[in-house]
mmCIF file of C-alpha atoms and ligand atoms in Angstrom:
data_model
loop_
_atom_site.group_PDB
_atom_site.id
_atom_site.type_symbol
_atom_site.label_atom_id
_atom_site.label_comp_id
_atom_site.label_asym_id
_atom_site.label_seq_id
_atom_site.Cartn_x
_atom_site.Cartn_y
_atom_site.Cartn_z
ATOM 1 C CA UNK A 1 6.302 8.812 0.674
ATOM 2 C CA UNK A 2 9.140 10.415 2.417
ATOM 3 C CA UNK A 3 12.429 9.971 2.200
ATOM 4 C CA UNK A 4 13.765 6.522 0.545
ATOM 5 C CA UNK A 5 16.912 5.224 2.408
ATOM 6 C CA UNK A 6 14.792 2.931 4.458
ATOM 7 C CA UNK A 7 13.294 1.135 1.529
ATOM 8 C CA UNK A 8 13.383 -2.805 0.872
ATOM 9 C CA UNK A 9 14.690 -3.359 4.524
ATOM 10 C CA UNK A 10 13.000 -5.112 7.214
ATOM 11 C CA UNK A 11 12.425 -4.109 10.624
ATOM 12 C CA UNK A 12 11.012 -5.610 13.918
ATOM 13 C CA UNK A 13 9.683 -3.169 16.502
ATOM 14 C CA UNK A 14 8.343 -4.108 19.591
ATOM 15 C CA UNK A 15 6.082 -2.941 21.134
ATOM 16 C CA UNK A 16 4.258 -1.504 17.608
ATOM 17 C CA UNK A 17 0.958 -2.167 19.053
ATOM 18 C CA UNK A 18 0.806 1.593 20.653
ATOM 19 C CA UNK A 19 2.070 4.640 21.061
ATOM 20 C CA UNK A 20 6.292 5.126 19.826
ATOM 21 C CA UNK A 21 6.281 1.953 18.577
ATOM 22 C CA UNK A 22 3.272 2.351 16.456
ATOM 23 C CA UNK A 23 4.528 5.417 15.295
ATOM 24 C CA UNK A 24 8.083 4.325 14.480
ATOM 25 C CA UNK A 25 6.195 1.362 12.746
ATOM 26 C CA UNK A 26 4.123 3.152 11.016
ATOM 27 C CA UNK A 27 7.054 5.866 9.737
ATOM 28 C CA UNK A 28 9.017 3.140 8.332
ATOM 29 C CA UNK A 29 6.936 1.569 6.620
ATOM 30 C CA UNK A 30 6.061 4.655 5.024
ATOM 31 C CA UNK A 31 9.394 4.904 3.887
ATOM 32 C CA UNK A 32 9.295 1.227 2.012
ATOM 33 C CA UNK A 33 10.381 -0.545 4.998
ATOM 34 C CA UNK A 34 8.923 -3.947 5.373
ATOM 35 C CA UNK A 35 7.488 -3.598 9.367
ATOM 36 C CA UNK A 36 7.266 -6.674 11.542
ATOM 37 C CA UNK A 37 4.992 -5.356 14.169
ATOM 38 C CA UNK A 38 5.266 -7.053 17.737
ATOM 39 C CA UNK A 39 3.264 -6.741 20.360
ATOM 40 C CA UNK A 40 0.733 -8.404 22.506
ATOM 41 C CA UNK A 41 -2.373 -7.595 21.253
ATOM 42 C CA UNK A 42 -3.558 -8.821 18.098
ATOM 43 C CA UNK A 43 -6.319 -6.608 17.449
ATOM 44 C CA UNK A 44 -4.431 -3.434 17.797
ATOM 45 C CA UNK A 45 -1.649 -5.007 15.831
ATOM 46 C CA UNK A 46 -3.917 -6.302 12.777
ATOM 47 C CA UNK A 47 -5.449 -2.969 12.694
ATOM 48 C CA UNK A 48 -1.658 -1.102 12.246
ATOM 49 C CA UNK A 49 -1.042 -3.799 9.621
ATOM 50 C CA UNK A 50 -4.244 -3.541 7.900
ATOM 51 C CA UNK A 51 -3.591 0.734 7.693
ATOM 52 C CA UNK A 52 0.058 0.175 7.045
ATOM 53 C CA UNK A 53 -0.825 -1.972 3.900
ATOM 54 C CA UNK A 54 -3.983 0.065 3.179
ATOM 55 C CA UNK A 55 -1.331 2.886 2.295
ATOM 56 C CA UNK A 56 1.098 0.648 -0.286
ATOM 57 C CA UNK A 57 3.203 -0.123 3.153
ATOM 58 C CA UNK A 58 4.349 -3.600 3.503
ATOM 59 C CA UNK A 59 4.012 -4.881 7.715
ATOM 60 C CA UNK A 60 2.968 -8.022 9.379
ATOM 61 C CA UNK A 61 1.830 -8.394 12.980
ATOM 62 C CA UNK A 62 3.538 -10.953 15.076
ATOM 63 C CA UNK A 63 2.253 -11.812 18.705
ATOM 64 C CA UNK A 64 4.588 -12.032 21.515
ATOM 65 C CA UNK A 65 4.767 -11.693 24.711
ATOM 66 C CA UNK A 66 7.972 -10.809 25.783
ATOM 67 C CA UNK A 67 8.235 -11.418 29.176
ATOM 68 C CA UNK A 68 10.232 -14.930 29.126
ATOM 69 C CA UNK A 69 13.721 -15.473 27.249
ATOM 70 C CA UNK A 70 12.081 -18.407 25.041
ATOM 71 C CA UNK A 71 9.163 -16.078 23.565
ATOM 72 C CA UNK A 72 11.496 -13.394 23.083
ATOM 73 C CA UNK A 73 13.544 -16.381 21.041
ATOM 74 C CA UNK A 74 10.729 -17.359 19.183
ATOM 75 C CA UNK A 75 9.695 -13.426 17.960
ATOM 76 C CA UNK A 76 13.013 -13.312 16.651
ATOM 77 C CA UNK A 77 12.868 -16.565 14.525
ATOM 78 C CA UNK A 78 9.587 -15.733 13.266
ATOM 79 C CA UNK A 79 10.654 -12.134 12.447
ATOM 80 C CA UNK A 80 12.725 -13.941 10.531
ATOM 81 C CA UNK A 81 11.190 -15.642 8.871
ATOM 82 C CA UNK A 82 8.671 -13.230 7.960
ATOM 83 C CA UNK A 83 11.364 -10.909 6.948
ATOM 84 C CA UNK A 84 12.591 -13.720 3.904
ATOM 85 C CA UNK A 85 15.746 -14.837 6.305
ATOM 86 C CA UNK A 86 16.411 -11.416 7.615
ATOM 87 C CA UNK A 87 15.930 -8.449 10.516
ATOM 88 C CA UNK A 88 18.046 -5.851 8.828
ATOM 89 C CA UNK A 89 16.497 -3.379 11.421
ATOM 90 C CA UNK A 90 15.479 -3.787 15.091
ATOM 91 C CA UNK A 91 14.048 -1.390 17.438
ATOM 92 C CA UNK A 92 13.764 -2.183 21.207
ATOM 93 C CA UNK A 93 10.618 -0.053 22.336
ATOM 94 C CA UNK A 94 8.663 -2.069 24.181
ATOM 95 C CA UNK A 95 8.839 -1.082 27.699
ATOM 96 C CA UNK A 96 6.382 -0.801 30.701
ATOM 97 C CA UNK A 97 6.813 2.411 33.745
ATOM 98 C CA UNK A 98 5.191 1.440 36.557
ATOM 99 C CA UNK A 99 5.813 4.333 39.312
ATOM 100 C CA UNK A 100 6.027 4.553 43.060
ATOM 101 C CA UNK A 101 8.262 4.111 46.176
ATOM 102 C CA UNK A 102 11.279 1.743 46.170
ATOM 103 C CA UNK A 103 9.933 0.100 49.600
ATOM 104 C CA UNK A 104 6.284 0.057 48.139
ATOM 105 C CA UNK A 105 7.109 -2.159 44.762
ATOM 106 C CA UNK A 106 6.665 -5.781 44.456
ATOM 107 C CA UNK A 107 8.900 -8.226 44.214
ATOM 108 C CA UNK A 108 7.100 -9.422 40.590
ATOM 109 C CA UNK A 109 7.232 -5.423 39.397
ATOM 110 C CA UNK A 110 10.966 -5.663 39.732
ATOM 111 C CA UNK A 111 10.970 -8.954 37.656
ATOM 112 C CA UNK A 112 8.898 -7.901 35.296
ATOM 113 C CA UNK A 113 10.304 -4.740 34.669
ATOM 114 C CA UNK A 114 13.917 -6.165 34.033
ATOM 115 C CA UNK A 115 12.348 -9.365 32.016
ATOM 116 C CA UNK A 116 10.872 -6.680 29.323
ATOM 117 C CA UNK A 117 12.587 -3.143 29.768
ATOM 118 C CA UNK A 118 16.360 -5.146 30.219
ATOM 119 C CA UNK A 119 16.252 -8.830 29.221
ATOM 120 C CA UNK A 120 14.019 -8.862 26.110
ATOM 121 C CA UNK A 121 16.338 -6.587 24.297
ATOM 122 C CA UNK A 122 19.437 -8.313 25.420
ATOM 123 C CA UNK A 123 17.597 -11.729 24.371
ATOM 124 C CA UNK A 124 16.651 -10.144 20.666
ATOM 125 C CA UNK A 125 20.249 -8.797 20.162
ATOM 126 C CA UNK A 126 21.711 -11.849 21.248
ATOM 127 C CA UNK A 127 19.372 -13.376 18.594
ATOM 128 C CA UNK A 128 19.302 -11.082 15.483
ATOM 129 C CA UNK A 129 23.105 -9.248 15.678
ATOM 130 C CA UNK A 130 24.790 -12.121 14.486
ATOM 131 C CA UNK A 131 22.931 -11.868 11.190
ATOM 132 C CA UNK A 132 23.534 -8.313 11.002
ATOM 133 C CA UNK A 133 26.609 -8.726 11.611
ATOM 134 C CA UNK A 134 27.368 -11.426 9.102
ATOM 135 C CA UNK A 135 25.646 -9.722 6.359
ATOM 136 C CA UNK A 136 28.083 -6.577 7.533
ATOM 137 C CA UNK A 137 24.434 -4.034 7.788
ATOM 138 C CA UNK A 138 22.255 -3.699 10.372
ATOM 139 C CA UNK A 139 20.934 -0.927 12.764
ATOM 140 C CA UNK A 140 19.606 -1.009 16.270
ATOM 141 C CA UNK A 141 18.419 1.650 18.200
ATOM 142 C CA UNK A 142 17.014 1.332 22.029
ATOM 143 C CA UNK A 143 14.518 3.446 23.568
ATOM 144 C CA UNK A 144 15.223 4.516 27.309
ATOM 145 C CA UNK A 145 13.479 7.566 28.818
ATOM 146 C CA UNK A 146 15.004 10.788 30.474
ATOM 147 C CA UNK A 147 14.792 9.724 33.754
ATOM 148 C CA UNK A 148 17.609 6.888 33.347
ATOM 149 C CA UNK A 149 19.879 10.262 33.298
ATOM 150 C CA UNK A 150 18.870 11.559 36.572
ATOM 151 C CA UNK A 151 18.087 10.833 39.682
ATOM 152 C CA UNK A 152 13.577 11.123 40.364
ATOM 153 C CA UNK A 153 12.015 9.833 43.387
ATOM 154 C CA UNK A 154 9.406 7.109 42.364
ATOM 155 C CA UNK A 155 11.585 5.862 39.356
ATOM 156 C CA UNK A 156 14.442 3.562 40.296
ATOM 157 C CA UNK A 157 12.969 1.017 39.120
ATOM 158 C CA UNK A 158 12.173 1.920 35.924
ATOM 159 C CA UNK A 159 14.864 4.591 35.433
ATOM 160 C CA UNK A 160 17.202 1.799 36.071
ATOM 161 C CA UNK A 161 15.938 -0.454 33.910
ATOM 162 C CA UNK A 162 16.475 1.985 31.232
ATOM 163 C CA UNK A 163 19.742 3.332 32.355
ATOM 164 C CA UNK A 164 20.679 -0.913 31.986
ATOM 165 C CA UNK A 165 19.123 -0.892 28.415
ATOM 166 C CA UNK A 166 21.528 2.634 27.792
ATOM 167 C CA UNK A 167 24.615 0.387 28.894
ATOM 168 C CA UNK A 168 23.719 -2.076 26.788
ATOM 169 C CA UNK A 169 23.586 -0.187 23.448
ATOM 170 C CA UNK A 170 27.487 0.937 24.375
ATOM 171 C CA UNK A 171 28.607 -2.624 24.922
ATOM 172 C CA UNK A 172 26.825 -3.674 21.470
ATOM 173 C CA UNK A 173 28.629 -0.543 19.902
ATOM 174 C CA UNK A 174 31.953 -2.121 21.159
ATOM 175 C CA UNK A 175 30.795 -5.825 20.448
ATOM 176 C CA UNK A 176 28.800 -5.530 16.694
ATOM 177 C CA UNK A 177 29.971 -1.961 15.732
ATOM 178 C CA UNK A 178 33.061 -3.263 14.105
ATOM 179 C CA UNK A 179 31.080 -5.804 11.711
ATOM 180 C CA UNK A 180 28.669 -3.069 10.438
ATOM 181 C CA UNK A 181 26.228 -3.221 12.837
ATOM 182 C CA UNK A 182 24.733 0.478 14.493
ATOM 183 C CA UNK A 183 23.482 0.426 17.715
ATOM 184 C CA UNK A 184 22.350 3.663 19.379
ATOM 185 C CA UNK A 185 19.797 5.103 21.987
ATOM 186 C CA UNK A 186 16.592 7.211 21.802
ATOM 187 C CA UNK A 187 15.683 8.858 24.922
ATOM 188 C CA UNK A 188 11.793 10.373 25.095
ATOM 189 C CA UNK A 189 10.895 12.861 27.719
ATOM 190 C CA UNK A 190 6.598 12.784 28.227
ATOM 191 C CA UNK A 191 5.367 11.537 25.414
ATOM 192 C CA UNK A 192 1.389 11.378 24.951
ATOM 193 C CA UNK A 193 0.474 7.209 24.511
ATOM 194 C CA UNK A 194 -1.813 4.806 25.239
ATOM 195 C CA UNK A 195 0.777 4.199 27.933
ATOM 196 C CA UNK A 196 0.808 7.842 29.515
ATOM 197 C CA UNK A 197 -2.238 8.239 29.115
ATOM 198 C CA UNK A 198 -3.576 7.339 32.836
ATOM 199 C CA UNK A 199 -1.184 9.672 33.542
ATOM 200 C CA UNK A 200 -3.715 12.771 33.521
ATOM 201 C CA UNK A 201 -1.913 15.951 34.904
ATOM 202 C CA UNK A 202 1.312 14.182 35.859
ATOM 203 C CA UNK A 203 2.429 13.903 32.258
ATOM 204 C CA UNK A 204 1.934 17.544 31.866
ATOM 205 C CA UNK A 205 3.191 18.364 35.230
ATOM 206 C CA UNK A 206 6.295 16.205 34.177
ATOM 207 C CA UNK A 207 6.349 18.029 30.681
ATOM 208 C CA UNK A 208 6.722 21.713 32.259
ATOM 209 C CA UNK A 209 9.635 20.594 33.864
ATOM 210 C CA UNK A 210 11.674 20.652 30.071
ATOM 211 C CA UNK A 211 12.023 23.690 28.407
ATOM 212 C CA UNK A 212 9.614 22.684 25.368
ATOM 213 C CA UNK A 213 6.709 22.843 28.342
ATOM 214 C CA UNK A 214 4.173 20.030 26.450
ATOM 215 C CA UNK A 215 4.748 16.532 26.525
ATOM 216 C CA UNK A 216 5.703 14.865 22.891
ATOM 217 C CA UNK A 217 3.566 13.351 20.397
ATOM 218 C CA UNK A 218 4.787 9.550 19.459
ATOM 219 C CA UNK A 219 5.327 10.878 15.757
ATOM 220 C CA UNK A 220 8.342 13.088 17.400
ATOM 221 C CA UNK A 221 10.404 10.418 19.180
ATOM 222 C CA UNK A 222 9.259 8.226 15.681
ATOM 223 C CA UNK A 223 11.579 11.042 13.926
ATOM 224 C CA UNK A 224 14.284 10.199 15.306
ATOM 225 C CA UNK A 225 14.357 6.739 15.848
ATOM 226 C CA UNK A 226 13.877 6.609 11.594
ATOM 227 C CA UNK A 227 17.062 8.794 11.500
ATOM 228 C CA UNK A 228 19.060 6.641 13.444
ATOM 229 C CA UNK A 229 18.306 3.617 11.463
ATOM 230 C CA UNK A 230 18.846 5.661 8.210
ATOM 231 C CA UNK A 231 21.424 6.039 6.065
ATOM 232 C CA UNK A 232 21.214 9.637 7.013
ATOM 233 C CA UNK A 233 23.208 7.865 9.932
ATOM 234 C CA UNK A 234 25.654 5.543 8.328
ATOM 235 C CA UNK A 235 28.504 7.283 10.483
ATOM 236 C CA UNK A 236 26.234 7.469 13.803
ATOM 237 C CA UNK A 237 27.265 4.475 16.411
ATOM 238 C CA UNK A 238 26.941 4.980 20.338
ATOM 239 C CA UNK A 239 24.980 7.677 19.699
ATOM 240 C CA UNK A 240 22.354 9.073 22.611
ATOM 241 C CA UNK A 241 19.847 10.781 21.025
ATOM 242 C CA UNK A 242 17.516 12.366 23.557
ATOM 243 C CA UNK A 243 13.938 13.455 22.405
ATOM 244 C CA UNK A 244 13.330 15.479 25.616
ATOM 245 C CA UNK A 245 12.130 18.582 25.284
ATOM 246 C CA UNK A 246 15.407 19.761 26.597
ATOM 247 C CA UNK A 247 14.351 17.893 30.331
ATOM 248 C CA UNK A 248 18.146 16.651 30.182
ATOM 249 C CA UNK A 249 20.335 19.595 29.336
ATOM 250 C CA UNK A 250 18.758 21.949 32.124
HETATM 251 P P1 NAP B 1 2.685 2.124 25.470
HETATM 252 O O1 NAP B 1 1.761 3.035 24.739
HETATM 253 O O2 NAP B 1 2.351 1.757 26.865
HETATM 254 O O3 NAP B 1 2.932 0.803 24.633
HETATM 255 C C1 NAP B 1 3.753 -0.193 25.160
HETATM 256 C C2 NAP B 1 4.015 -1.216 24.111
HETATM 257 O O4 NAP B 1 4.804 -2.258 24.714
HETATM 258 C C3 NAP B 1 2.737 -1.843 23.591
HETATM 259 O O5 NAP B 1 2.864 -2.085 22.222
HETATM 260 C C4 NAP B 1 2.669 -3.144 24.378
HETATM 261 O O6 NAP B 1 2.051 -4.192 23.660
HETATM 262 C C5 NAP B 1 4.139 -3.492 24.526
HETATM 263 N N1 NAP B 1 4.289 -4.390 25.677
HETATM 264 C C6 NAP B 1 3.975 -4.143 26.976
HETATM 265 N N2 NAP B 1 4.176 -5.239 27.716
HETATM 266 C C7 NAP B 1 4.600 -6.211 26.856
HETATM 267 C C8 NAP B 1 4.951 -7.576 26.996
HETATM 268 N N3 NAP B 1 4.912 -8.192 28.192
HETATM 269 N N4 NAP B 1 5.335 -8.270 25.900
HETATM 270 C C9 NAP B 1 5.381 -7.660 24.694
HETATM 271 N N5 NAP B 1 5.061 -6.387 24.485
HETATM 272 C C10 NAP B 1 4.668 -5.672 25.549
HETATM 273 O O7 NAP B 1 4.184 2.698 25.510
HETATM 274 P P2 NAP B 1 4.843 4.052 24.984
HETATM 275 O O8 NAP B 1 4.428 5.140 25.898
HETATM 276 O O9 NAP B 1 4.662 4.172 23.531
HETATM 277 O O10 NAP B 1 6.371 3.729 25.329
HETATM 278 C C11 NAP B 1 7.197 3.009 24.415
HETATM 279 C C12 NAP B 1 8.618 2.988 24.977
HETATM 280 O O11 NAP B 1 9.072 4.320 25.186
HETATM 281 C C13 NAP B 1 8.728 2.279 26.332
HETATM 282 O O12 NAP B 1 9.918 1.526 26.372
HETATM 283 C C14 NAP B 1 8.795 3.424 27.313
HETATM 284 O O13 NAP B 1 9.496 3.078 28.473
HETATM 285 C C15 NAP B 1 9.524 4.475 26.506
HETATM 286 N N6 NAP B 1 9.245 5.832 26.935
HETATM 287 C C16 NAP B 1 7.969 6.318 26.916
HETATM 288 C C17 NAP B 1 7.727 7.615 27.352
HETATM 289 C C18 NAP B 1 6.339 8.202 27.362
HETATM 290 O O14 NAP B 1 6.144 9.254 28.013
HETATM 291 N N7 NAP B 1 5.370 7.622 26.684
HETATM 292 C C19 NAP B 1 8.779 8.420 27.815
HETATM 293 C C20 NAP B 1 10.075 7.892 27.822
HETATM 294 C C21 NAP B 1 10.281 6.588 27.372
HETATM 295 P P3 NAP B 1 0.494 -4.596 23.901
HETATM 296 O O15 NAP B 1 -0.242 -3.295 24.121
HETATM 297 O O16 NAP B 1 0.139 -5.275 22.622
HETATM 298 O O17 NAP B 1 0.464 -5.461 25.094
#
């Protein structure tokens, strides 16, 4: 079953119903982490925890739709819950990309990007640190994307978004790092999801521009989200990890 030094902890991850998160969830729990799974929908998510606990794994699915400040509230109490009082590990994943021209999106794309991909994470921090941070333990890690660190035509909005969500994990660093809370920052290049995968072409065509040359598999940016929230870690605050092919160092 892997390595141990997640074992007996609990972790929310959002966005667990697909792709990175569903990886990430399903990593942990492989390594005796008790998974809260969030997402939206509740078949996909039953059918995680049902294969999660089919293995020995411990998980629970909790709906939410994280678009509004008092849902994102309510996950975090029931996470709680759920978790016997405590979220000693939360990972911010769930995002949405939408694409295009800066004079072509709406005015409700830019809201809802920001509500989920900025807000939701501020709204679960601002929620769940103080626990961490009481109990002196605790790991975050948020997942941006490799186009917050440059600049691509047809992604301001959601490079933005991310390169907001990158800002925040430094100001938690600053804010919860001295009370024993880790925050750090995963960023994927192309990663093959449920999400991508309307993509066709363009995710390959994105892919070839990194030195790897193939777009990721969720178990890969799963990797290293796990690390960061490991003890393998325990001296690893601030930290951006990008899982990019090598898109960002070129
Ligand atoms: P995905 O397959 O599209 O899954 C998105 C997840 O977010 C789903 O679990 C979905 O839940 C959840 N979600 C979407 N809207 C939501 C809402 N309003 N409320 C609550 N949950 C919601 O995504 P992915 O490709 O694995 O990406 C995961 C993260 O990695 C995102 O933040 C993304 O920006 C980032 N990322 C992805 C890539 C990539 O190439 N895949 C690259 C860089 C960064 P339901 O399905 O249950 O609604």
């Amino acid at each position: 079953m892997g390595s141990v030094d997640l074992a007996g902890r609990v972790a929310l991850v959002t966005g667990a119903t697909s792709g990175i998160g569903a990886a990430t969830a399903t990593l942990f729990a492989e390594r005796g982490t008790h998974v809260l799974v969030a997402g939206r929908d509740a078949d996909r998510g039953e059918n995680l925890v049902g294969d999660i606990r089919s293995r020995g794994g411990k998980a629970d699915f909790v709906a939410a739709d994280l678009r509004s400040a008092s849902a994102v509230r309510q996950l975090a109490r029931e996470a709680t819950e759920l978790g016997g009082g405590r979220v000693d590990i939360l990972v911010n994943n769930a995002g949405i990309f939408p694409f295009g021209p800066t004079d072509a999106t709406a005015e409700s794309d830019v809201n809802t990007v920001y509500d989920l991909n900025v807000k939701a994470p501020f709204y679960l921090v601002a929620e769940l640190a103080p626990g961490m941070a009481e109990r002196g333990n605790g790991a975050i890690v948020n997942v941006t994307t490799q186009v917050a660190y440059y600049g691509a035509a047809g992604m301001a909005l959601y490079g933005s978004s991310k390169a907001a969500l990158h800002q925040l994990s430094q100001a938690w660093v600053a804010e919860y790092g001295p009370r024993g809370v880790r925050v750090n920052t995963v960023s994927p290049g192309p990663t093959r999801t449920r999400g991508t995968a309307a993509m066709g072409d363009a995710l390959e065509a994105l892919a070839a521009e990194a030195p790897a040359g193939r777009p990721a598999e969720a178990e890969e940016i799963a990797e290293a989200i796990a690390y960061l929230v490991g003890d393998s870690a325990s001296f690893v605050q601030g930290a951006l990890l990008t899982v990019d092919g090598g898109r960002t160092a070129v």
